[in-house]
PDB file of C-alpha atoms and ligand atoms in Angstrom:
ATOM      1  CA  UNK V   1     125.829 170.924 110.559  1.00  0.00           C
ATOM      2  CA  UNK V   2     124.765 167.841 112.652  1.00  0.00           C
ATOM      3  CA  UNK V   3     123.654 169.215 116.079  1.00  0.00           C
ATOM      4  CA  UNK V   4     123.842 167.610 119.293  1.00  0.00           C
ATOM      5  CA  UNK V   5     121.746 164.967 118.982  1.00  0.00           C
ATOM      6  CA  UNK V   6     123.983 163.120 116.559  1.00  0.00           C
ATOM      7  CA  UNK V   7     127.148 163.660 118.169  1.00  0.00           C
ATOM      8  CA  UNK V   8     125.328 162.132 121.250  1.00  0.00           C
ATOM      9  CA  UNK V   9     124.074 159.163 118.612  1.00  0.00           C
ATOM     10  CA  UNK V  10     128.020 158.951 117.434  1.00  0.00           C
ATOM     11  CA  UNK V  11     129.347 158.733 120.922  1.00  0.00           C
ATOM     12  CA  UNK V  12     126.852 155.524 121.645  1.00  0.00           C
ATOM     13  CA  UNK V  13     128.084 154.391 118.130  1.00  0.00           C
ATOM     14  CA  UNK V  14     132.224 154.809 119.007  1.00  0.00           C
ATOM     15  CA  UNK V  15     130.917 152.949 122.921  1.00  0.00           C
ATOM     16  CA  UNK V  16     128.706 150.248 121.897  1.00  0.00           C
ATOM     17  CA  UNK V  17     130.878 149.057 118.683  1.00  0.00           C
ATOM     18  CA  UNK V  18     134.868 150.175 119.843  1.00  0.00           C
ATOM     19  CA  UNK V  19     135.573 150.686 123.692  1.00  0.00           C
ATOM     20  CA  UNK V  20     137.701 148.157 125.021  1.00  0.00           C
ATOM     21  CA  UNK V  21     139.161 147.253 122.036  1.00  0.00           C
ATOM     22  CA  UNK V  22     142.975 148.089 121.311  1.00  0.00           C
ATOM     23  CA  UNK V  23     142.736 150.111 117.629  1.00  0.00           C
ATOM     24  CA  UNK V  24     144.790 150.492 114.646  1.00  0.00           C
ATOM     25  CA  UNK V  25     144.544 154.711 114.234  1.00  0.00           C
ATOM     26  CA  UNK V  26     145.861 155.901 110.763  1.00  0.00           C
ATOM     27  CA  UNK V  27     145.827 159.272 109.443  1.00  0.00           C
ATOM     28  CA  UNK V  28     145.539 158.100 105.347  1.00  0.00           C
ATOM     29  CA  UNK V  29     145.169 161.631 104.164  1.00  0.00           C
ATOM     30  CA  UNK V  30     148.194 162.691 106.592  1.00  0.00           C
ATOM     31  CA  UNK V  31     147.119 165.545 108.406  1.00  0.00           C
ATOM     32  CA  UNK V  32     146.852 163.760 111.723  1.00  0.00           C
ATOM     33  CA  UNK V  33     149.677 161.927 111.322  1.00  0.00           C
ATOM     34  CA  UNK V  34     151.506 162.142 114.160  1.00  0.00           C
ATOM     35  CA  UNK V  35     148.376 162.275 116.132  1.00  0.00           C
ATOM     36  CA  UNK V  36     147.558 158.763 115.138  1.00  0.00           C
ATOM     37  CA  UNK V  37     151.024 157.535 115.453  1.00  0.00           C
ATOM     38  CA  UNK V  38     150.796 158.393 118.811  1.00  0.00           C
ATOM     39  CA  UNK V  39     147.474 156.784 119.203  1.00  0.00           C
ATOM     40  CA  UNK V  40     147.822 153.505 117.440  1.00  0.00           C
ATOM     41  CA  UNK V  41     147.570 150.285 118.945  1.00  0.00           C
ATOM     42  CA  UNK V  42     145.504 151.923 122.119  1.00  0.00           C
ATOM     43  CA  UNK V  43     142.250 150.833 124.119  1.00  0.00           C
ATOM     44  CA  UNK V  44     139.673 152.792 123.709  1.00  0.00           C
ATOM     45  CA  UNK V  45     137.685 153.095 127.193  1.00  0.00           C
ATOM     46  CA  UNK V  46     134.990 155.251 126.669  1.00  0.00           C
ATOM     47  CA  UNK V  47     133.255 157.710 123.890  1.00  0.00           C
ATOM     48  CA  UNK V  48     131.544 160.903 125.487  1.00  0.00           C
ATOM     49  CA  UNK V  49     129.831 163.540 123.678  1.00  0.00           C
ATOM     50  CA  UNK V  50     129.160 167.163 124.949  1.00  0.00           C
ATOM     51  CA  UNK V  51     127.514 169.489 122.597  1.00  0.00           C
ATOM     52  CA  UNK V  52     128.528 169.140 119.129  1.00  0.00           C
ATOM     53  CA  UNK V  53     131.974 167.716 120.197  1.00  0.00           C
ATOM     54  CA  UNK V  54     132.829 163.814 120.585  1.00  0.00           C
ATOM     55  CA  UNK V  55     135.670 162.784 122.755  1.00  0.00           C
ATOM     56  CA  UNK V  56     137.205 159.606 122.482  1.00  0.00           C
ATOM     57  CA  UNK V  57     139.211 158.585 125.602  1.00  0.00           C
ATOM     58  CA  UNK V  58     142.105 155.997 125.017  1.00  0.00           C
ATOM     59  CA  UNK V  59     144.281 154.676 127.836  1.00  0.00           C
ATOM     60  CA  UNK V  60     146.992 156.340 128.656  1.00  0.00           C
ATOM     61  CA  UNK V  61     145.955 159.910 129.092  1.00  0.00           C
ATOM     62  CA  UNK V  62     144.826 160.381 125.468  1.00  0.00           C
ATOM     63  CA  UNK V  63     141.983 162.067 124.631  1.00  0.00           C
ATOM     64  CA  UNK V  64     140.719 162.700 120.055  1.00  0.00           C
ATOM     65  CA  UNK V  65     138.506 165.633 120.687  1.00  0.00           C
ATOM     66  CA  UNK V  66     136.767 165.848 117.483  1.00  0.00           C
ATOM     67  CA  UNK V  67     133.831 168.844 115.757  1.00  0.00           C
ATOM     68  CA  UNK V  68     132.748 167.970 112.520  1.00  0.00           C
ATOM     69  CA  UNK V  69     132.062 171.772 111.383  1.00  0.00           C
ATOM     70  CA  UNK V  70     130.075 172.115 108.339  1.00  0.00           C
ATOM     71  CA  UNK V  71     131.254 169.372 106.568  1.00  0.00           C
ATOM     72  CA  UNK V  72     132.292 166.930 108.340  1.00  0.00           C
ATOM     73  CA  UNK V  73     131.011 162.980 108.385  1.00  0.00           C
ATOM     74  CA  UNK V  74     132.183 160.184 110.668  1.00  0.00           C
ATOM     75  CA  UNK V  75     131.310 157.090 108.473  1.00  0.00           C
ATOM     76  CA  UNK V  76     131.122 153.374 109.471  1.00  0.00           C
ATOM     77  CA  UNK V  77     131.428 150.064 108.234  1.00  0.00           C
ATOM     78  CA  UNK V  78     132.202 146.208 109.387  1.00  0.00           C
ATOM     79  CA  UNK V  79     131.115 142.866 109.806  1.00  0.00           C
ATOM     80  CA  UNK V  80     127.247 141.698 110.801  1.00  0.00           C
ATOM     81  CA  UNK V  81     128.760 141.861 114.186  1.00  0.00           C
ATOM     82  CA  UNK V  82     130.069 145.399 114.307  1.00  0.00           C
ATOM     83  CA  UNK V  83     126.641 146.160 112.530  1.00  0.00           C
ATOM     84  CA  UNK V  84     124.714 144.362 115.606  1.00  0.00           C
ATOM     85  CA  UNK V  85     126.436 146.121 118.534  1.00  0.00           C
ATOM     86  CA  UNK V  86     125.584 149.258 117.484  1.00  0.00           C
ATOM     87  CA  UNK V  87     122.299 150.430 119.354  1.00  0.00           C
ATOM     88  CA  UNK V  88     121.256 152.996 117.317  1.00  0.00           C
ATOM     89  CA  UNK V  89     120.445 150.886 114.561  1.00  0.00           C
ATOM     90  CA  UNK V  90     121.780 151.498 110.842  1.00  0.00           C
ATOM     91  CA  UNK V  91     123.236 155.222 111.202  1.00  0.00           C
ATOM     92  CA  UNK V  92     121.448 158.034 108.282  1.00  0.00           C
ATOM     93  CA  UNK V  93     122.568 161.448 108.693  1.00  0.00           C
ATOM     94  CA  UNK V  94     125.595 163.304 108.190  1.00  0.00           C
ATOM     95  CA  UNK V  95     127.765 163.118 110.393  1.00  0.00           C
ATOM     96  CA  UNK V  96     126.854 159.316 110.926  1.00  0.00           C
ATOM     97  CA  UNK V  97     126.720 157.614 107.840  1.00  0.00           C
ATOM     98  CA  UNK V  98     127.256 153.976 107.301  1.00  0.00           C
ATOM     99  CA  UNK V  99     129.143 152.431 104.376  1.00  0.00           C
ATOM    100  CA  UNK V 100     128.000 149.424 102.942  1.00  0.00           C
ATOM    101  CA  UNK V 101     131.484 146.725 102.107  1.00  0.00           C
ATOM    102  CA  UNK V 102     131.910 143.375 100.863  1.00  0.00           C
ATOM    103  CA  UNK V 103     132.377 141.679 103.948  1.00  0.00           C
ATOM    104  CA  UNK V 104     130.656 138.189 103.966  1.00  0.00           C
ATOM    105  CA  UNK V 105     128.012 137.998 106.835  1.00  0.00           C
ATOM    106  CA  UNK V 106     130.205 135.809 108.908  1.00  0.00           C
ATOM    107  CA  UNK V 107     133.779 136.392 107.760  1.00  0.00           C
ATOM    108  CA  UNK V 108     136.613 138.249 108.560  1.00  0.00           C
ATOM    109  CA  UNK V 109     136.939 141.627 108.910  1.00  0.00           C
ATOM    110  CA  UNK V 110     138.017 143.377 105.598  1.00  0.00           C
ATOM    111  CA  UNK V 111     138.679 146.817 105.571  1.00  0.00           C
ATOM    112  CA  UNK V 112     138.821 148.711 102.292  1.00  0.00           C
ATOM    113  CA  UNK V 113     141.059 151.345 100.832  1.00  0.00           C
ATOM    114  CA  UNK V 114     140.033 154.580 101.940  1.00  0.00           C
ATOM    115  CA  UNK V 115     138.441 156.578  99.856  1.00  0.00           C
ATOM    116  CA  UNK V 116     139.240 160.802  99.489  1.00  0.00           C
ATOM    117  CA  UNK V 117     140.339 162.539 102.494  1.00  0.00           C
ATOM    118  CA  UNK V 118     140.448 160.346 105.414  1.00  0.00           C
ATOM    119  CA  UNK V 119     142.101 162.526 108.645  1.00  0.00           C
ATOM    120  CA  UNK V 120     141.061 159.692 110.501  1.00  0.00           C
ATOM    121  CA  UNK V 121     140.842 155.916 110.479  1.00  0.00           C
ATOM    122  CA  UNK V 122     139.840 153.734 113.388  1.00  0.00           C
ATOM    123  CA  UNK V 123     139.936 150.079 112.951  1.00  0.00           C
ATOM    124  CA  UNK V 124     138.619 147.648 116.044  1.00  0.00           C
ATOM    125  CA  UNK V 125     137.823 143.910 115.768  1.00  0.00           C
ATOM    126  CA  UNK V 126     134.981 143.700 113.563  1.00  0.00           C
ATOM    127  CA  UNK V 127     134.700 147.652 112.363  1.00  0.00           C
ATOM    128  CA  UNK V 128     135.999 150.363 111.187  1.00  0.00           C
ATOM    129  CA  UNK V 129     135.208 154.584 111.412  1.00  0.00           C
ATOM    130  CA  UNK V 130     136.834 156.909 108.780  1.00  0.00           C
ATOM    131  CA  UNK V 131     136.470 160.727 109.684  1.00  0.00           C
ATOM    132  CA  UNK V 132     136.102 163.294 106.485  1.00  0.00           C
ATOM    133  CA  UNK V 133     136.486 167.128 106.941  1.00  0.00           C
ATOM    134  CA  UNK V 134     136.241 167.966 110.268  1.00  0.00           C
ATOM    135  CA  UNK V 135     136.464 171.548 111.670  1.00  0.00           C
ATOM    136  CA  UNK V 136     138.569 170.039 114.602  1.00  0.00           C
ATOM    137  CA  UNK V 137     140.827 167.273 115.521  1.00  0.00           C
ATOM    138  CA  UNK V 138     143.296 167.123 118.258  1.00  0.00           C
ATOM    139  CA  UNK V 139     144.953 164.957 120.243  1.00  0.00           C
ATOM    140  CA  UNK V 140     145.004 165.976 124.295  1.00  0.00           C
ATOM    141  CA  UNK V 141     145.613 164.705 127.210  1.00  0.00           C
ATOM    142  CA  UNK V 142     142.306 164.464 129.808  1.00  0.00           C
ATOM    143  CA  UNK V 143     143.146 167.348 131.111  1.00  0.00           C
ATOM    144  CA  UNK V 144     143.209 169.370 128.371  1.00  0.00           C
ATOM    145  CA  UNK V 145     140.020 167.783 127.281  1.00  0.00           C
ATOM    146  CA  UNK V 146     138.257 168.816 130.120  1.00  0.00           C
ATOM    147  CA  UNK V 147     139.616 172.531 129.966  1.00  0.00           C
ATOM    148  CA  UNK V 148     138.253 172.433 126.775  1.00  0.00           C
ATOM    149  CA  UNK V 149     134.682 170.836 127.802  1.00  0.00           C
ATOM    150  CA  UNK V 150     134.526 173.194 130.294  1.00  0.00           C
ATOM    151  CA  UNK V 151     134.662 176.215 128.236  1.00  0.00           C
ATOM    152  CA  UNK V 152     131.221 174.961 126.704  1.00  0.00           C
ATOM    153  CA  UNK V 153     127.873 175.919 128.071  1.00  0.00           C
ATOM    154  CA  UNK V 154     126.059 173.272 130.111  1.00  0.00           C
ATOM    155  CA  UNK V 155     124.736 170.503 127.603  1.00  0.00           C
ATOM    156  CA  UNK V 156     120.672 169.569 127.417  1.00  0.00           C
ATOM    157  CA  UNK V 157     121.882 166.075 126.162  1.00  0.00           C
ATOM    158  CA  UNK V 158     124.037 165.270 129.915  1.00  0.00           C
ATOM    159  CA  UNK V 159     121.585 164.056 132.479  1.00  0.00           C
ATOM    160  CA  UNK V 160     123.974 165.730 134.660  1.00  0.00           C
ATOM    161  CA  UNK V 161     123.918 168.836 133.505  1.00  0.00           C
ATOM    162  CA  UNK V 162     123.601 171.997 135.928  1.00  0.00           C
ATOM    163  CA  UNK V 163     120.899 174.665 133.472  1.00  0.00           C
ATOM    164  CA  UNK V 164     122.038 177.639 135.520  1.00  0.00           C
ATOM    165  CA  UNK V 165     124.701 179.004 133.321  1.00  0.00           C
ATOM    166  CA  UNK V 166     122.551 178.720 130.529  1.00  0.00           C
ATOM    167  CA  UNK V 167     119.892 181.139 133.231  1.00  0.00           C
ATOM    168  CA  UNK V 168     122.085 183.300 134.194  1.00  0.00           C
ATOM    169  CA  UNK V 169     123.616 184.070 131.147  1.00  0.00           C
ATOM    170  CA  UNK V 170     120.197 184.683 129.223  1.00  0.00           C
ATOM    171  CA  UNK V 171     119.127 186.871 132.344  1.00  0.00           C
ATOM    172  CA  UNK V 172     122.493 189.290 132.063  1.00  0.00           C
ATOM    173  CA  UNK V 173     122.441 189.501 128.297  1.00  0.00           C
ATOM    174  CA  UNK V 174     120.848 192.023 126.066  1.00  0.00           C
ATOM    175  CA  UNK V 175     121.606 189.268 122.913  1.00  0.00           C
ATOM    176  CA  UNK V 176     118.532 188.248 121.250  1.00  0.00           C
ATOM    177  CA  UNK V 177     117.576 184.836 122.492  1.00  0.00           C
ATOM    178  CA  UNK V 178     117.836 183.445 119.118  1.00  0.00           C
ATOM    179  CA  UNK V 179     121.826 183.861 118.852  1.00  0.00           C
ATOM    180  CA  UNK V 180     122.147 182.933 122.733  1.00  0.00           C
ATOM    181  CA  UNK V 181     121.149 179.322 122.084  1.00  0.00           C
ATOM    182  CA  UNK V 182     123.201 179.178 118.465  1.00  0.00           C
ATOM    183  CA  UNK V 183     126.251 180.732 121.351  1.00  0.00           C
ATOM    184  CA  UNK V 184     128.079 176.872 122.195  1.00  0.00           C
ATOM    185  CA  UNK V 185     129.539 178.800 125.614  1.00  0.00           C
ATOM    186  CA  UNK V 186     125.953 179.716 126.360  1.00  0.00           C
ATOM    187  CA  UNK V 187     124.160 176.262 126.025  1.00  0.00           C
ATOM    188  CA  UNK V 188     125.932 173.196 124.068  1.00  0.00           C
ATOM    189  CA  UNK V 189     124.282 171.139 120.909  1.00  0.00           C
ATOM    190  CA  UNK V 190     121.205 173.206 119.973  1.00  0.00           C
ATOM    191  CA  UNK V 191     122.108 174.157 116.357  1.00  0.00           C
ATOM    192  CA  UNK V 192     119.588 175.945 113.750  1.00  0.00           C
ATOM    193  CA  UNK V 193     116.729 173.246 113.921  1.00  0.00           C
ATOM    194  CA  UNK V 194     116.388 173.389 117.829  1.00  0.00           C
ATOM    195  CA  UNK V 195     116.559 176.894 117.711  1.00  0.00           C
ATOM    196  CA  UNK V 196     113.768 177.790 115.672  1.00  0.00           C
ATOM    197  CA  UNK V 197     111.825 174.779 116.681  1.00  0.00           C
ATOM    198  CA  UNK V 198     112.310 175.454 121.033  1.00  0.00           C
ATOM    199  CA  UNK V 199     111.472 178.987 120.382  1.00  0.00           C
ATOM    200  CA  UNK V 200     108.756 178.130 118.531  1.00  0.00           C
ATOM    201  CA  UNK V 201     107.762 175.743 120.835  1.00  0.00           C
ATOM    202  CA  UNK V 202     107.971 177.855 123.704  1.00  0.00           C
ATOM    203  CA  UNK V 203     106.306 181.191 122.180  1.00  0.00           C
ATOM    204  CA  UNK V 204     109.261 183.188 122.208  1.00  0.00           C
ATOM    205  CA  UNK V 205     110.066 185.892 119.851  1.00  0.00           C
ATOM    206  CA  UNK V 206     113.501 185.160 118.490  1.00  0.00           C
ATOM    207  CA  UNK V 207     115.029 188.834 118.860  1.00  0.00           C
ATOM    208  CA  UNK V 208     113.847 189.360 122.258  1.00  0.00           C
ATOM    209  CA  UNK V 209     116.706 190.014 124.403  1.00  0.00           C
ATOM    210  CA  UNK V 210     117.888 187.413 126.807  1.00  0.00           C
ATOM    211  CA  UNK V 211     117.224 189.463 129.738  1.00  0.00           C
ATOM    212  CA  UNK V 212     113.931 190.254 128.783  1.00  0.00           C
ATOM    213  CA  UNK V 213     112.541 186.815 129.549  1.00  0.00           C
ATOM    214  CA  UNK V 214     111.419 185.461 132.617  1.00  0.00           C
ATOM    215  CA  UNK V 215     112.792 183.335 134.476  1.00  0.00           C
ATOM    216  CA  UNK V 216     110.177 180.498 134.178  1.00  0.00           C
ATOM    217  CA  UNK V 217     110.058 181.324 130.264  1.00  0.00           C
ATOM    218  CA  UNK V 218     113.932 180.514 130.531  1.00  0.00           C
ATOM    219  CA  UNK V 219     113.778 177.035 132.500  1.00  0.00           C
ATOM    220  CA  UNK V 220     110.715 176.291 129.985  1.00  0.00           C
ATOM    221  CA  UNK V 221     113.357 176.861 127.175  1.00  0.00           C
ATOM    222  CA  UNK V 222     115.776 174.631 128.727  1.00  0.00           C
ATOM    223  CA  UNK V 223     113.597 172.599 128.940  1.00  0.00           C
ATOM    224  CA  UNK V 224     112.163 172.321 125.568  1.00  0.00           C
ATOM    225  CA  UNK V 225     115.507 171.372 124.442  1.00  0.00           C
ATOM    226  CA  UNK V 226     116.180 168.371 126.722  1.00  0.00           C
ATOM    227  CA  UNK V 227     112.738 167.107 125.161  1.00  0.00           C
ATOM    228  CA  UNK V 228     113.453 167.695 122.130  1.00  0.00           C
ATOM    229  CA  UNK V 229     117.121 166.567 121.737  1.00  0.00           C
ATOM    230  CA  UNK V 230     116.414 163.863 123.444  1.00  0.00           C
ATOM    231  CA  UNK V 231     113.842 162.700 121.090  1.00  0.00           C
ATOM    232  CA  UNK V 232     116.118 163.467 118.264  1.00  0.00           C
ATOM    233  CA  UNK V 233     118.906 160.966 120.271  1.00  0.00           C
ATOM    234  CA  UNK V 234     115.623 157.991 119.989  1.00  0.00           C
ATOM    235  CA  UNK V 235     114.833 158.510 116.224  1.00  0.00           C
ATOM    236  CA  UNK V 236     118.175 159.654 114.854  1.00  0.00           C
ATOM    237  CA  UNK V 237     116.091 163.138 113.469  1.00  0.00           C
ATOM    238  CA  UNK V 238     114.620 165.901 114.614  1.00  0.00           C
ATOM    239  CA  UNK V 239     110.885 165.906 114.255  1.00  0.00           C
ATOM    240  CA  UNK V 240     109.576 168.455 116.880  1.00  0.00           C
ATOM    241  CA  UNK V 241     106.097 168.542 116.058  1.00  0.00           C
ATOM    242  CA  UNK V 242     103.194 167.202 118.243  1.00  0.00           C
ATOM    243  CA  UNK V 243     101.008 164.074 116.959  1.00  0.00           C
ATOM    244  CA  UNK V 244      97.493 166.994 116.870  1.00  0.00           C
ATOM    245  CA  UNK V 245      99.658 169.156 114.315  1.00  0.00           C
ATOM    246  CA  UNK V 246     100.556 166.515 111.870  1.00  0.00           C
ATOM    247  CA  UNK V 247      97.196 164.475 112.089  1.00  0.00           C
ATOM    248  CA  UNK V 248      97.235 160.915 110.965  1.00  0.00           C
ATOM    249  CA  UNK V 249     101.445 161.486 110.138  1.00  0.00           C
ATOM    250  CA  UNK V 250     103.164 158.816 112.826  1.00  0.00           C
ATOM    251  CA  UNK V 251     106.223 159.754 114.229  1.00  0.00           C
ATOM    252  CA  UNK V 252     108.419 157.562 112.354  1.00  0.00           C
ATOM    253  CA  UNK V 253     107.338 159.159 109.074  1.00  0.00           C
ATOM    254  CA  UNK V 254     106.793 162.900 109.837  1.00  0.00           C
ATOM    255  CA  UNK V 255     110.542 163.857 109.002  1.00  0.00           C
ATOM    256  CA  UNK V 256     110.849 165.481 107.130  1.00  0.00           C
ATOM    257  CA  UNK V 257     107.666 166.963 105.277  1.00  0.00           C
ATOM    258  CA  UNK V 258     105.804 166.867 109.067  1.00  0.00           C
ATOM    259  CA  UNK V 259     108.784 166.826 111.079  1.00  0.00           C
ATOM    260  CA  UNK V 260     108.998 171.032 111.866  1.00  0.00           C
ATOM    261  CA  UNK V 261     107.086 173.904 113.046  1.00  0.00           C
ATOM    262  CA  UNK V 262     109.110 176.354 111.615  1.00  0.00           C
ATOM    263  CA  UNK V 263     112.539 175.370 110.218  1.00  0.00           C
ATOM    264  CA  UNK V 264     112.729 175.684 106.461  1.00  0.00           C
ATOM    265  CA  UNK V 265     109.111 176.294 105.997  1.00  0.00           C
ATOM    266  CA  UNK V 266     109.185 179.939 104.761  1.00  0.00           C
ATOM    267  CA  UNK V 267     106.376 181.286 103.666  1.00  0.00           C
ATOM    268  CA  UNK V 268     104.273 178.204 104.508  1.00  0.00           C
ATOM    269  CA  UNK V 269     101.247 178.685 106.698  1.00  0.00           C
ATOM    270  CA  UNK V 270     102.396 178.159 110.509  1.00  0.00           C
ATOM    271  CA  UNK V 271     101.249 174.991 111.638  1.00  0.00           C
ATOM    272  CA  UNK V 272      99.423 176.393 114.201  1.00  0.00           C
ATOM    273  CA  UNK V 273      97.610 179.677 113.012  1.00  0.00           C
ATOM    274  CA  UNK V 274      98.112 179.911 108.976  1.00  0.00           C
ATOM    275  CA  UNK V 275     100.651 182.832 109.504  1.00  0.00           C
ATOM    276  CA  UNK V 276     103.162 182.419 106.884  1.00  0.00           C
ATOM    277  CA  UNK V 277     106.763 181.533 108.187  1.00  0.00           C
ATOM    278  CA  UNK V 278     108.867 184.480 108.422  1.00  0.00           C
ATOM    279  CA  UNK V 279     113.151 183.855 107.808  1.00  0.00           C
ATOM    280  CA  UNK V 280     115.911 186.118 108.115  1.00  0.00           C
ATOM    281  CA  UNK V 281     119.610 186.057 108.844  1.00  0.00           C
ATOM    282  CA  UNK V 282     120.776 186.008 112.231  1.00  0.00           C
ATOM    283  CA  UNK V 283     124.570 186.101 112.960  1.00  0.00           C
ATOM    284  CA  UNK V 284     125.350 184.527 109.103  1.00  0.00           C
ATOM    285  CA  UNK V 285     122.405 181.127 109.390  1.00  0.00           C
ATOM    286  CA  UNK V 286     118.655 181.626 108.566  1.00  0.00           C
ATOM    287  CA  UNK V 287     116.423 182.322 111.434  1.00  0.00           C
ATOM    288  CA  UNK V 288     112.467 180.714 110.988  1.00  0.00           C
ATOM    289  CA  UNK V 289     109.827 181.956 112.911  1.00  0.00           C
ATOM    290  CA  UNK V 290     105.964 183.147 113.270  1.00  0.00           C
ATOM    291  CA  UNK V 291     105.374 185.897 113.762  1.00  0.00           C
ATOM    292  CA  UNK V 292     101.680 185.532 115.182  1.00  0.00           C
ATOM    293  CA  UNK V 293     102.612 182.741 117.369  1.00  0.00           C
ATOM    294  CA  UNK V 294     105.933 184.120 119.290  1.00  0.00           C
ATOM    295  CA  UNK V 295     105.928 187.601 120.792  1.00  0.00           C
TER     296      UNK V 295
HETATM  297 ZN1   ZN Z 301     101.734 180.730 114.127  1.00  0.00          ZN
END
């Protein structure tokens, strides 16, 4: 499941290549059909992410508040100009995959057939997006958007964001830390990788109970997470790892072999102390930890 950092990447994408444009919405696979009837031929003004959930705001009060889920992909394609505008440079990963197309370098805009089950198609000036099996699609009005934001947990990604929920709710809770930050109402993006890689990070055992940590061992962990999503927001992966643990392995190259401490490396000798990487289920996904290193 893409976590926050690439709903934060798509939101830039939907921005820099789509607002202000007036765009064709189709639903080719039908299930958001009268959704993007009633969409269709509207400005896009602005594309916001907050945790793993991208909202597009057109004018008129209309809001496509969008998860991918499990399986979901947003994918792109368009002319060399709708490939220049985007800032984050040819998207990779799931949930922002580009399509290559036939359009000549300087020509027209030509938009193919769609191809399986497209809920959604958006199609600006020089670019398209087609969205594939999300876990969510709605139309709403702002308001209802922003009921809906604000049943989310603050969100390490928004520069404006307020941490305290995310305190006080680890401080009252006997949860083990490592299903608080999986919990979207508790704190908003941080999916398996930052999980195991924060607590890692951070030396926190993953079933310790949220209101056994301090408080500064709490703000640390928030903290952790604004690094390290942000840095997944720059290189479009997660690579958590610092330069003296993957010696003479730049940063562009350590995903994915250098990229983790912990995440898929059971069994494997922690980076760190040559512990092997312990993994067990945790509320139905894998947790990774070591079990020298976080107590
Ligand atoms: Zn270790």
């Amino acid at each position: 499941m893409p976590e926050g950092h690439s709903v934060h990447r798509l939101a830039r994408q939907f921005a820099d290549c789509f607002a202000g444009q007036a765009l064709a919405v189709s639903s080719p696979q039908g299930r958001f059909a009268a959704g993007a009837a009633a969409l269709d031929g509207a400005v896009l003004e602005d594309a916001r992410a907050h945790g793993k959930q991208l909202f597009l705001d057109f004018a008129g009060d209309r809001v496509l508040r969008s998860h991918l889920g499990l399986y979901g992909a947003w994918s792109f394609g368009g002319t060399e100009r709708f490939r220049g505008a985007s800032s984050i440079g040819a998207p990779r990963r799931i949930g922002e995959r580009e399509d290559d197309d036939d359009t000549p370098a300087d020509g027209p805009l030509s938009v193919p057939p769609p191809v399986g089950a497209v809920r959604v198609r958006l199609v600006g000036e020089e670019g398209w997006a087609d969205l594939r099996g999300p876990s969510l699609c709605v139309l709403e009005t702002r308001a209802e958007a922003d009921a809906a934001r604000a049943r989310l947990g603050p969100d390490p990604l928004d520069p404006a964001a307020d941490p305290e929920p995310f305190l006080a709710a680890l401080a009252r809770s006997r949860r083990p830390v490592g299903a608080l930050l999986m919990d979207q109402a508790v704190v908003a993006g941080i999916g398996n990788i930052f999980r195991a890689e924060s607590l890692f990070r951070r030396g926190v055992d993953p079933a310790a109970p949220g209101r056994s940590l301090d408080r500064a061992t709490a703000e640390e962990l928030w903290a952790e997470n604004v690094a390290l999503m942000r840095t997944g927001v720059r290189l479009g992966r997660i690579v958590t790892t610092d330069p003296v643990d993957r010696p003479g392995i730049p940063e562009e190259r350590a995903w994915p072999d250098h990229a983790h401490y912990v995440y898929g490396r059971t069994g494997l000798p922690c980076r760190r102390c040559g512990t092997p990487v312990a993994a067990a289920p945790l509320e139905a996904r894998t947790l990774y930890w070591c079990p020298t290193c976080q107590r």
